[in-house]
Amino acid sequence: MSKLLELFQGRTSSPPPLWFMRQAGRHLPEYRQVRKTCKTFFDLCYTPHLAAQVTLQPLERFDYDAAILFSDILVIPDALGQKVSFEEGTGPLLSPLSLSTFPKSLSFEGFFEKLAPVYEAISLIRSKLSPSKALIGFAGAPWTLALYMLEGRGNRDFAKAKHQAFQDEENFSKFLDFLSEAVSLHLIEQVKAGVHSVQLFDTWAGHCPATHFQKWVLKPTQKIVAMVRKISDVPIIGFPKGIGSHLLDYGSQSGVSALSLDASTPLTWASENLPKDLIFQGNLDPLLLVSGGNPLKKTIESIHGQMKGRPYIFNLGHGILPQTPLPHIEACVKWVRELK
Ligand code: 1CP
């Protein structure tokens, strides 16, 4: 059994299990090779044998304990009928969506048909994955998805999206409910197809004002956890990036099994103030992995020291950056494996 699943079942081990967010992707030459054969990024996400291939690539190179499904958080808006494309250099572009036209502009019609190749990729990955490795599925959290969908792209402040949310809170709450349902359904299908765990990426949770955190971040997360829990006790990892002391509420009230911590979270503070049985994940600055050498080694040891006495998964505070030198990843994995 995978060390990651053993941890979720309550068996803590040292060294900790390890995987990295965005471990499949542009830093790997073999990924870039496969990517070149597809016209669009979604062609890769929706071609099961290719999605399976790039999911497994990082495990062929590095001794990770888990694979993460190769897909994207923006398959949900795509499956709900919003046009999504990926431009080289600018990131995702979504067709304009106005909160005032919701719910007319989106629908569940064709949702599962559109996402069927994702579930097919999961079955394929499971048929090839060693029993000692786990497969992690994922989705974007409603708040983060709503920002992309209303803004039409990723940017620094999501001003257009937040303006709409502030001006029509009632409809925005309905929009978040609708997205919570879509996310839950997508996660449940992933579980049925064979993922061992799921991660909820709330990458832009830190953009939510404190006054609205309960309503816009915490409540949708609780809904999703409750819906998934109705059909499965699959471990759910929450990644509410950049929320600072709101981690106290998120950690104790969201219902997630594990909490992925960004690089700015002080681990001793988190450890002292969050439920003792809550599994931690993450925290290593992705730029330290780019930088490498002794500072990287010292930080790995420091994280391990601060996590002592609590179950944790070694990971980054955010995704691997495309410029990360592969020998640094190799060294990092080796140093984690040598921890006592
Ligand atoms: O041409 C390419 O190769 C496009 C680059 C790329 C890749 C490799 C995108 C576009 N998405 C992905 C894969 C991806 N996205 C994974 C794969 C599995 C893995 O190895 O981890 C995952 C988990 C995601 C999730 C994702 N997509 C998030 C949440 C995690 C995070 O990094 O914050 C977000 C915010 C997205 C949106 C997105 N998709 C792609 C890009 C470049 C972005 C970010 C754009 C932005 O900064 O706003």
GROMACS .gro file of C-alpha atoms and ligand atoms in nm:
model
  388
    1MET     CA    1   0.000   0.000   0.000
    2SER     CA    2   0.113   0.356  -0.063
    3LYS     CA    3   0.276   0.536   0.228
    4LEU     CA    4   0.033   0.819   0.160
    5LEU     CA    5  -0.270   0.596   0.218
    6GLU     CA    6  -0.109   0.445   0.528
    7LEU     CA    7  -0.078   0.797   0.664
    8PHE     CA    8  -0.445   0.868   0.590
    9GLN     CA    9  -0.530   0.549   0.781
   10GLY     CA   10  -0.348   0.678   1.085
   11ARG     CA   11  -0.010   0.510   1.045
   12THR     CA   12   0.248   0.786   1.067
   13SER     CA   13   0.592   0.710   0.933
   14SER     CA   14   0.925   0.887   0.920
   15PRO     CA   15   1.040   0.991   0.662
   16PRO     CA   16   0.702   1.128   0.550
   17PRO     CA   17   0.524   1.040   0.225
   18LEU     CA   18   0.605   1.280  -0.058
   19TRP     CA   19   0.459   1.423  -0.378
   20PHE     CA   20   0.466   1.768  -0.537
   21MET     CA   21   0.187   1.988  -0.664
   22ARG     CA   22   0.224   2.034  -1.042
   23GLN     CA   23   0.472   1.745  -1.052
   24ALA     CA   24   0.355   1.674  -1.408
   25GLY     CA   25   0.412   1.960  -1.645
   26ARG     CA   26   0.645   2.197  -1.818
   27HIS     CA   27   0.961   2.135  -1.611
   28LEU     CA   28   0.975   1.782  -1.758
   29PRO     CA   29   1.115   1.746  -2.113
   30GLU     CA   30   0.907   1.432  -2.166
   31TYR     CA   31   0.592   1.634  -2.084
   32ARG     CA   32   0.686   1.906  -2.333
   33GLN     CA   33   0.737   1.634  -2.593
   34VAL     CA   34   0.384   1.496  -2.546
   35ARG     CA   35   0.236   1.849  -2.520
   36LYS     CA   36   0.380   1.929  -2.865
   37THR     CA   37   0.172   1.650  -3.022
   38CYS     CA   38  -0.154   1.815  -2.906
   39LYS     CA   39  -0.303   2.123  -3.068
   40THR     CA   40  -0.456   2.257  -2.749
   41PHE     CA   41  -0.395   2.204  -2.379
   42PHE     CA   42  -0.747   2.061  -2.340
   43ASP     CA   43  -0.674   1.808  -2.618
   44LEU     CA   44  -0.412   1.670  -2.381
   45CYS     CA   45  -0.648   1.678  -2.079
   46TYR     CA   46  -0.928   1.502  -2.274
   47THR     CA   47  -0.721   1.230  -2.447
   48PRO     CA   48  -0.720   0.951  -2.187
   49HIS     CA   49  -0.404   0.766  -2.292
   50LEU     CA   50  -0.204   1.091  -2.313
   51ALA     CA   51  -0.340   1.229  -1.985
   52ALA     CA   52  -0.251   0.894  -1.826
   53GLN     CA   53   0.096   0.901  -1.980
   54VAL     CA   54   0.184   1.248  -1.848
   55THR     CA   55   0.032   1.167  -1.507
   56LEU     CA   56   0.273   0.875  -1.475
   57GLN     CA   57   0.583   1.049  -1.617
   58PRO     CA   58   0.698   1.211  -1.291
   59LEU     CA   59   0.686   0.874  -1.111
   60GLU     CA   60   0.912   0.717  -1.369
   61ARG     CA   61   1.175   0.980  -1.295
   62PHE     CA   62   1.133   1.046  -0.923
   63ASP     CA   63   1.048   0.834  -0.620
   64TYR     CA   64   0.720   1.009  -0.533
   65ASP     CA   65   0.454   0.828  -0.326
   66ALA     CA   66   0.163   0.957  -0.533
   67ALA     CA   67   0.062   1.056  -0.883
   68ILE     CA   68  -0.173   1.350  -0.935
   69LEU     CA   69  -0.418   1.322  -1.221
   70PHE     CA   70  -0.315   1.536  -1.517
   71SER     CA   71  -0.605   1.769  -1.580
   72ASP     CA   72  -0.695   2.127  -1.489
   73ILE     CA   73  -0.930   2.308  -1.254
   74LEU     CA   74  -1.085   2.484  -1.558
   75VAL     CA   75  -1.238   2.165  -1.703
   76ILE     CA   76  -1.540   2.247  -1.483
   77PRO     CA   77  -1.628   2.580  -1.649
   78ASP     CA   78  -1.561   2.409  -1.983
   79ALA     CA   79  -1.802   2.124  -1.897
   80LEU     CA   80  -2.064   2.376  -1.780
   81GLY     CA   81  -2.061   2.541  -2.122
   82GLN     CA   82  -1.823   2.837  -2.079
   83LYS     CA   83  -1.560   2.863  -2.350
   84VAL     CA   84  -1.206   2.814  -2.211
   85SER     CA   85  -0.881   2.834  -2.403
   86PHE     CA   86  -0.515   2.849  -2.307
   87GLU     CA   87  -0.288   3.103  -2.470
   88GLU     CA   88   0.088   3.051  -2.468
   89GLY     CA   89   0.233   3.301  -2.223
   90THR     CA   90  -0.097   3.454  -2.103
   91GLY     CA   91  -0.257   3.150  -1.938
   92PRO     CA   92  -0.627   3.067  -1.948
   93LEU     CA   93  -0.884   3.281  -2.130
   94LEU     CA   94  -1.256   3.229  -2.067
   95SER     CA   95  -1.547   3.369  -2.267
   96PRO     CA   96  -1.719   3.658  -2.087
   97LEU     CA   97  -1.962   3.549  -1.817
   98SER     CA   98  -2.168   3.801  -1.626
   99LEU     CA   99  -2.314   3.719  -1.285
  100SER     CA  100  -2.632   3.896  -1.395
  101THR     CA  101  -2.697   3.631  -1.662
  102PHE     CA  102  -2.641   3.339  -1.422
  103PRO     CA  103  -2.795   3.074  -1.414
  104LYS     CA  104  -2.906   3.110  -1.778
  105SER     CA  105  -2.558   3.099  -1.926
  106LEU     CA  106  -2.442   2.770  -1.768
  107SER     CA  107  -2.586   2.420  -1.757
  108PHE     CA  108  -2.524   2.064  -1.644
  109GLU     CA  109  -2.638   1.934  -1.980
  110GLY     CA  110  -2.350   1.737  -2.128
  111PHE     CA  111  -2.139   1.783  -1.811
  112PHE     CA  112  -2.050   1.416  -1.761
  113GLU     CA  113  -2.011   1.348  -2.134
  114LYS     CA  114  -1.755   1.627  -2.156
  115LEU     CA  115  -1.567   1.498  -1.851
  116ALA     CA  116  -1.589   1.127  -1.940
  117PRO     CA  117  -1.232   1.122  -2.084
  118VAL     CA  118  -1.102   1.243  -1.744
  119TYR     CA  119  -1.264   0.946  -1.569
  120GLU     CA  120  -1.138   0.714  -1.841
  121ALA     CA  121  -0.785   0.848  -1.785
  122ILE     CA  122  -0.821   0.766  -1.414
  123SER     CA  123  -0.913   0.400  -1.486
  124LEU     CA  124  -0.622   0.376  -1.724
  125ILE     CA  125  -0.378   0.524  -1.471
  126ARG     CA  126  -0.504   0.285  -1.202
  127SER     CA  127  -0.448  -0.012  -1.432
  128LYS     CA  128  -0.084   0.090  -1.473
  129LEU     CA  129  -0.001   0.237  -1.131
  130SER     CA  130   0.206   0.032  -0.886
  131PRO     CA  131   0.007  -0.068  -0.573
  132SER     CA  132   0.272   0.114  -0.367
  133LYS     CA  133   0.167   0.449  -0.519
  134ALA     CA  134  -0.153   0.648  -0.465
  135LEU     CA  135  -0.352   0.842  -0.723
  136ILE     CA  136  -0.479   1.188  -0.627
  137GLY     CA  137  -0.772   1.346  -0.811
  138PHE     CA  138  -0.864   1.712  -0.778
  139ALA     CA  139  -1.089   2.006  -0.855
  140GLY     CA  140  -1.077   2.380  -0.810
  141ALA     CA  141  -1.274   2.516  -0.514
  142PRO     CA  142  -1.586   2.724  -0.598
  143TRP     CA  143  -1.436   3.059  -0.492
  144THR     CA  144  -1.128   3.017  -0.713
  145LEU     CA  145  -1.336   2.887  -1.004
  146ALA     CA  146  -1.583   3.176  -0.967
  147LEU     CA  147  -1.298   3.428  -0.989
  148TYR     CA  148  -1.167   3.282  -1.317
  149MET     CA  149  -1.518   3.246  -1.459
  150LEU     CA  150  -1.627   3.604  -1.385
  151GLU     CA  151  -1.290   3.766  -1.460
  152GLY     CA  152  -1.240   3.573  -1.785
  153ARG     CA  153  -0.871   3.516  -1.706
  154GLY     CA  154  -0.622   3.496  -1.423
  155ASN     CA  155  -0.478   3.827  -1.306
  156ARG     CA  156  -0.340   4.010  -1.005
  157ASP     CA  157  -0.653   4.125  -0.828
  158PHE     CA  158  -0.961   3.973  -1.000
  159ALA     CA  159  -1.117   4.321  -0.979
  160LYS     CA  160  -1.395   4.257  -1.230
  161ALA     CA  161  -1.500   3.932  -1.064
  162LYS     CA  162  -1.497   4.077  -0.712
  163HIS     CA  163  -1.692   4.384  -0.823
  164GLN     CA  164  -1.971   4.156  -0.945
  165ALA     CA  165  -1.962   3.951  -0.625
  166PHE     CA  166  -1.985   4.261  -0.401
  167GLN     CA  167  -2.265   4.418  -0.607
  168ASP     CA  168  -2.489   4.111  -0.608
  169GLU     CA  169  -2.403   3.896  -0.308
  170GLU     CA  170  -2.727   3.703  -0.329
  171ASN     CA  171  -2.671   3.581  -0.683
  172PHE     CA  172  -2.301   3.526  -0.613
  173SER     CA  173  -2.397   3.289  -0.327
  174LYS     CA  174  -2.626   3.102  -0.566
  175PHE     CA  175  -2.340   3.085  -0.816
  176LEU     CA  176  -2.110   2.938  -0.548
  177ASP     CA  177  -2.380   2.681  -0.457
  178PHE     CA  178  -2.408   2.583  -0.823
  179LEU     CA  179  -2.029   2.547  -0.849
  180SER     CA  180  -2.019   2.350  -0.522
  181GLU     CA  181  -2.254   2.099  -0.678
  182ALA     CA  182  -2.049   2.079  -0.998
  183VAL     CA  183  -1.725   2.031  -0.803
  184SER     CA  184  -1.881   1.763  -0.579
  185LEU     CA  185  -2.018   1.570  -0.877
  186HIS     CA  186  -1.681   1.586  -1.052
  187LEU     CA  187  -1.494   1.466  -0.741
  188ILE     CA  188  -1.744   1.185  -0.680
  189GLU     CA  189  -1.701   1.058  -1.038
  190GLN     CA  190  -1.323   1.069  -0.993
  191VAL     CA  191  -1.357   0.861  -0.675
  192LYS     CA  192  -1.582   0.611  -0.857
  193ALA     CA  193  -1.323   0.590  -1.136
  194GLY     CA  194  -1.050   0.501  -0.885
  195VAL     CA  195  -0.866   0.795  -0.725
  196HIS     CA  196  -0.747   0.726  -0.369
  197SER     CA  197  -0.768   1.085  -0.247
  198VAL     CA  198  -0.882   1.423  -0.378
  199GLN     CA  199  -0.741   1.771  -0.339
  200LEU     CA  200  -0.947   2.088  -0.348
  201PHE     CA  201  -0.736   2.372  -0.491
  202ASP     CA  202  -0.846   2.710  -0.355
  203THR     CA  203  -0.547   2.889  -0.501
  204TRP     CA  204  -0.699   3.237  -0.470
  205ALA     CA  205  -0.864   3.193  -0.126
  206GLY     CA  206  -0.627   3.466  -0.003
  207HIS     CA  207  -0.813   3.714  -0.229
  208CYS     CA  208  -1.134   3.668  -0.029
  209PRO     CA  209  -1.193   3.953   0.217
  210ALA     CA  210  -1.205   3.849   0.584
  211THR     CA  211  -1.563   3.976   0.610
  212HIS     CA  212  -1.678   3.721   0.350
  213PHE     CA  213  -1.447   3.427   0.425
  214GLN     CA  214  -1.714   3.215   0.598
  215LYS     CA  215  -1.966   3.265   0.319
  216TRP     CA  216  -1.746   3.249   0.013
  217VAL     CA  217  -1.466   3.008   0.105
  218LEU     CA  218  -1.558   2.802   0.410
  219LYS     CA  219  -1.927   2.727   0.340
  220PRO     CA  220  -1.878   2.601  -0.018
  221THR     CA  221  -1.591   2.380   0.106
  222GLN     CA  222  -1.811   2.236   0.382
  223LYS     CA  223  -2.083   2.163   0.125
  224ILE     CA  224  -1.843   1.977  -0.100
  225VAL     CA  225  -1.697   1.775   0.187
  226ALA     CA  226  -2.050   1.680   0.299
  227MET     CA  227  -2.158   1.578  -0.053
  228VAL     CA  228  -1.848   1.369  -0.117
  229ARG     CA  229  -1.875   1.212   0.232
  230LYS     CA  230  -2.227   1.089   0.147
  231ILE     CA  231  -2.080   0.840  -0.096
  232SER     CA  232  -1.722   0.787   0.021
  233ASP     CA  233  -1.477   0.833   0.306
  234VAL     CA  234  -1.201   0.923   0.058
  235PRO     CA  235  -0.936   1.148   0.217
  236ILE     CA  236  -0.990   1.511   0.112
  237ILE     CA  237  -0.696   1.753   0.108
  238GLY     CA  238  -0.782   2.124   0.124
  239PHE     CA  239  -0.546   2.387  -0.018
  240PRO     CA  240  -0.674   2.732   0.078
  241LYS     CA  241  -0.372   2.934  -0.030
  242GLY     CA  242  -0.285   3.258   0.142
  243ILE     CA  243  -0.558   3.268   0.409
  244GLY     CA  244  -0.334   3.331   0.712
  245SER     CA  245  -0.515   3.299   1.045
  246HIS     CA  246  -0.837   3.185   0.873
  247LEU     CA  247  -0.659   2.849   0.868
  248LEU     CA  248  -0.789   2.811   1.224
  249ASP     CA  249  -1.151   2.803   1.104
  250TYR     CA  250  -1.076   2.623   0.779
  251GLY     CA  251  -0.874   2.355   0.963
  252SER     CA  252  -1.131   2.293   1.235
  253GLN     CA  253  -1.459   2.350   1.048
  254SER     CA  254  -1.422   2.259   0.681
  255GLY     CA  255  -1.416   1.883   0.742
  256VAL     CA  256  -1.110   1.819   0.524
  257SER     CA  257  -0.882   1.530   0.622
  258ALA     CA  258  -0.561   1.716   0.541
  259LEU     CA  259  -0.457   2.077   0.508
  260SER     CA  260  -0.207   2.186   0.244
  261LEU     CA  261  -0.008   2.482   0.379
  262ASP     CA  262   0.145   2.754   0.164
  263ALA     CA  263   0.505   2.865   0.212
  264SER     CA  264   0.413   3.167   0.427
  265THR     CA  265   0.243   2.965   0.703
  266PRO     CA  266   0.454   2.934   1.021
  267LEU     CA  267   0.447   2.560   1.091
  268THR     CA  268   0.491   2.578   1.467
  269TRP     CA  269   0.198   2.822   1.489
  270ALA     CA  270  -0.016   2.593   1.271
  271SER     CA  271   0.086   2.288   1.471
  272GLU     CA  272   0.009   2.450   1.807
  273ASN     CA  273  -0.325   2.596   1.702
  274LEU     CA  274  -0.487   2.342   1.470
  275PRO     CA  275  -0.651   2.008   1.560
  276LYS     CA  276  -0.382   1.754   1.651
  277ASP     CA  277  -0.519   1.482   1.423
  278LEU     CA  278  -0.534   1.706   1.116
  279ILE     CA  279  -0.276   1.594   0.859
  280PHE     CA  280  -0.054   1.871   0.723
  281GLN     CA  281   0.099   1.891   0.377
  282GLY     CA  282   0.333   2.127   0.200
  283ASN     CA  283   0.507   2.446   0.298
  284LEU     CA  284   0.837   2.426   0.104
  285ASP     CA  285   0.878   2.740  -0.109
  286PRO     CA  286   0.881   2.635  -0.480
  287LEU     CA  287   1.153   2.895  -0.541
  288LEU     CA  288   1.376   2.720  -0.288
  289LEU     CA  289   1.347   2.409  -0.504
  290VAL     CA  290   1.452   2.624  -0.802
  291SER     CA  291   1.740   2.763  -0.595
  292GLY     CA  292   1.860   2.428  -0.453
  293GLY     CA  293   2.175   2.337  -0.263
  294ASN     CA  294   2.240   2.355   0.110
  295PRO     CA  295   1.965   2.613   0.184
  296LEU     CA  296   1.715   2.366   0.038
  297LYS     CA  297   1.856   2.079   0.246
  298LYS     CA  298   1.846   2.287   0.568
  299THR     CA  299   1.484   2.389   0.504
  300ILE     CA  300   1.377   2.030   0.440
  301GLU     CA  301   1.526   1.940   0.780
  302SER     CA  302   1.365   2.242   0.944
  303ILE     CA  303   1.019   2.152   0.808
  304HIS     CA  304   1.066   1.796   0.929
  305GLY     CA  305   1.168   1.920   1.274
  306GLN     CA  306   0.867   2.149   1.302
  307MET     CA  307   0.624   1.878   1.186
  308LYS     CA  308   0.753   1.632   1.452
  309GLY     CA  309   0.475   1.457   1.635
  310ARG     CA  310   0.211   1.524   1.375
  311PRO     CA  311   0.115   1.335   1.058
  312TYR     CA  312   0.235   1.521   0.749
  313ILE     CA  313   0.296   1.484   0.377
  314PHE     CA  314   0.608   1.643   0.233
  315ASN     CA  315   0.512   1.884  -0.050
  316LEU     CA  316   0.562   2.237  -0.177
  317GLY     CA  317   0.369   2.546  -0.068
  318HIS     CA  318   0.246   2.580  -0.430
  319GLY     CA  319   0.316   2.411  -0.765
  320ILE     CA  320   0.658   2.322  -0.911
  321LEU     CA  321   0.777   2.609  -1.132
  322PRO     CA  322   0.861   2.539  -1.498
  323GLN     CA  323   1.222   2.658  -1.452
  324THR     CA  324   1.296   2.408  -1.170
  325PRO     CA  325   1.622   2.220  -1.242
  326LEU     CA  326   1.558   1.845  -1.241
  327PRO     CA  327   1.873   1.767  -1.034
  328HIS     CA  328   1.728   1.984  -0.755
  329ILE     CA  329   1.414   1.770  -0.749
  330GLU     CA  330   1.630   1.456  -0.748
  331ALA     CA  331   1.830   1.590  -0.452
  332CYS     CA  332   1.519   1.703  -0.268
  333VAL     CA  333   1.355   1.360  -0.294
  334LYS     CA  334   1.678   1.196  -0.174
  335TRP     CA  335   1.707   1.432   0.125
  336VAL     CA  336   1.345   1.374   0.222
  337ARG     CA  337   1.399   0.997   0.203
  338GLU     CA  338   1.703   1.031   0.433
  339LEU     CA  339   1.507   1.210   0.709
  340LYS     CA  340   1.490   1.020   1.038
  3411CP     O1  341   0.066   2.431  -2.203
  3411CP     C1  342   0.070   2.388  -2.086
  3411CP     O2  343   0.141   2.291  -2.057
  3411CP     C2  344  -0.017   2.461  -1.987
  3411CP     C3  345   0.031   2.468  -1.846
  3411CP     C4  346  -0.064   2.397  -1.751
  3411CP     C5  347  -0.043   2.273  -1.687
  3411CP     C6  348   0.077   2.185  -1.695
  3411CP     C7  349  -0.193   2.442  -1.715
  3411CP     C8  350  -0.264   2.562  -1.762
  3411CP     N1  351  -0.249   2.348  -1.629
  3411CP     C9  352  -0.161   2.245  -1.609
  3411CP    C10  353  -0.185   2.122  -1.530
  3411CP    C11  354  -0.248   2.133  -1.397
  3411CP     N2  355  -0.325   2.237  -1.348
  3411CP    C12  356  -0.243   2.033  -1.299
  3411CP    C13  357  -0.179   1.896  -1.329
  3411CP    C14  358  -0.141   1.803  -1.233
  3411CP    C15  359  -0.012   1.834  -1.156
  3411CP     O3  360   0.093   1.791  -1.200
  3411CP     O4  361  -0.021   1.896  -1.049
  3411CP    C16  362  -0.312   2.082  -1.185
  3411CP    C17  363  -0.330   2.016  -1.051
  3411CP    C18  364  -0.362   2.209  -1.219
  3411CP    C19  365  -0.446   2.292  -1.131
  3411CP    C20  366  -0.464   2.436  -1.161
  3411CP     N3  367  -0.488   2.496  -1.281
  3411CP    C21  368  -0.469   2.537  -1.062
  3411CP    C22  369  -0.458   2.511  -0.914
  3411CP    C23  370  -0.319   2.484  -0.871
  3411CP    C24  371  -0.223   2.599  -0.879
  3411CP     O5  372  -0.117   2.581  -0.938
  3411CP     O6  373  -0.254   2.705  -0.822
  3411CP    C25  374  -0.490   2.659  -1.125
  3411CP    C26  375  -0.501   2.796  -1.061
  3411CP    C27  376  -0.504   2.633  -1.264
  3411CP    C28  377  -0.534   2.731  -1.372
  3411CP    C29  378  -0.428   2.726  -1.475
  3411CP     N4  379  -0.421   2.631  -1.573
  3411CP    C30  380  -0.308   2.649  -1.649
  3411CP    C31  381  -0.239   2.762  -1.594
  3411CP    C32  382  -0.110   2.817  -1.648
  3411CP    C33  383  -0.313   2.806  -1.484
  3411CP    C34  384  -0.277   2.918  -1.389
  3411CP    C35  385  -0.304   3.050  -1.451
  3411CP    C36  386  -0.295   3.162  -1.352
  3411CP     O7  387  -0.186   3.184  -1.294
  3411CP     O8  388  -0.397   3.228  -1.330
   0.00000   0.00000   0.00000
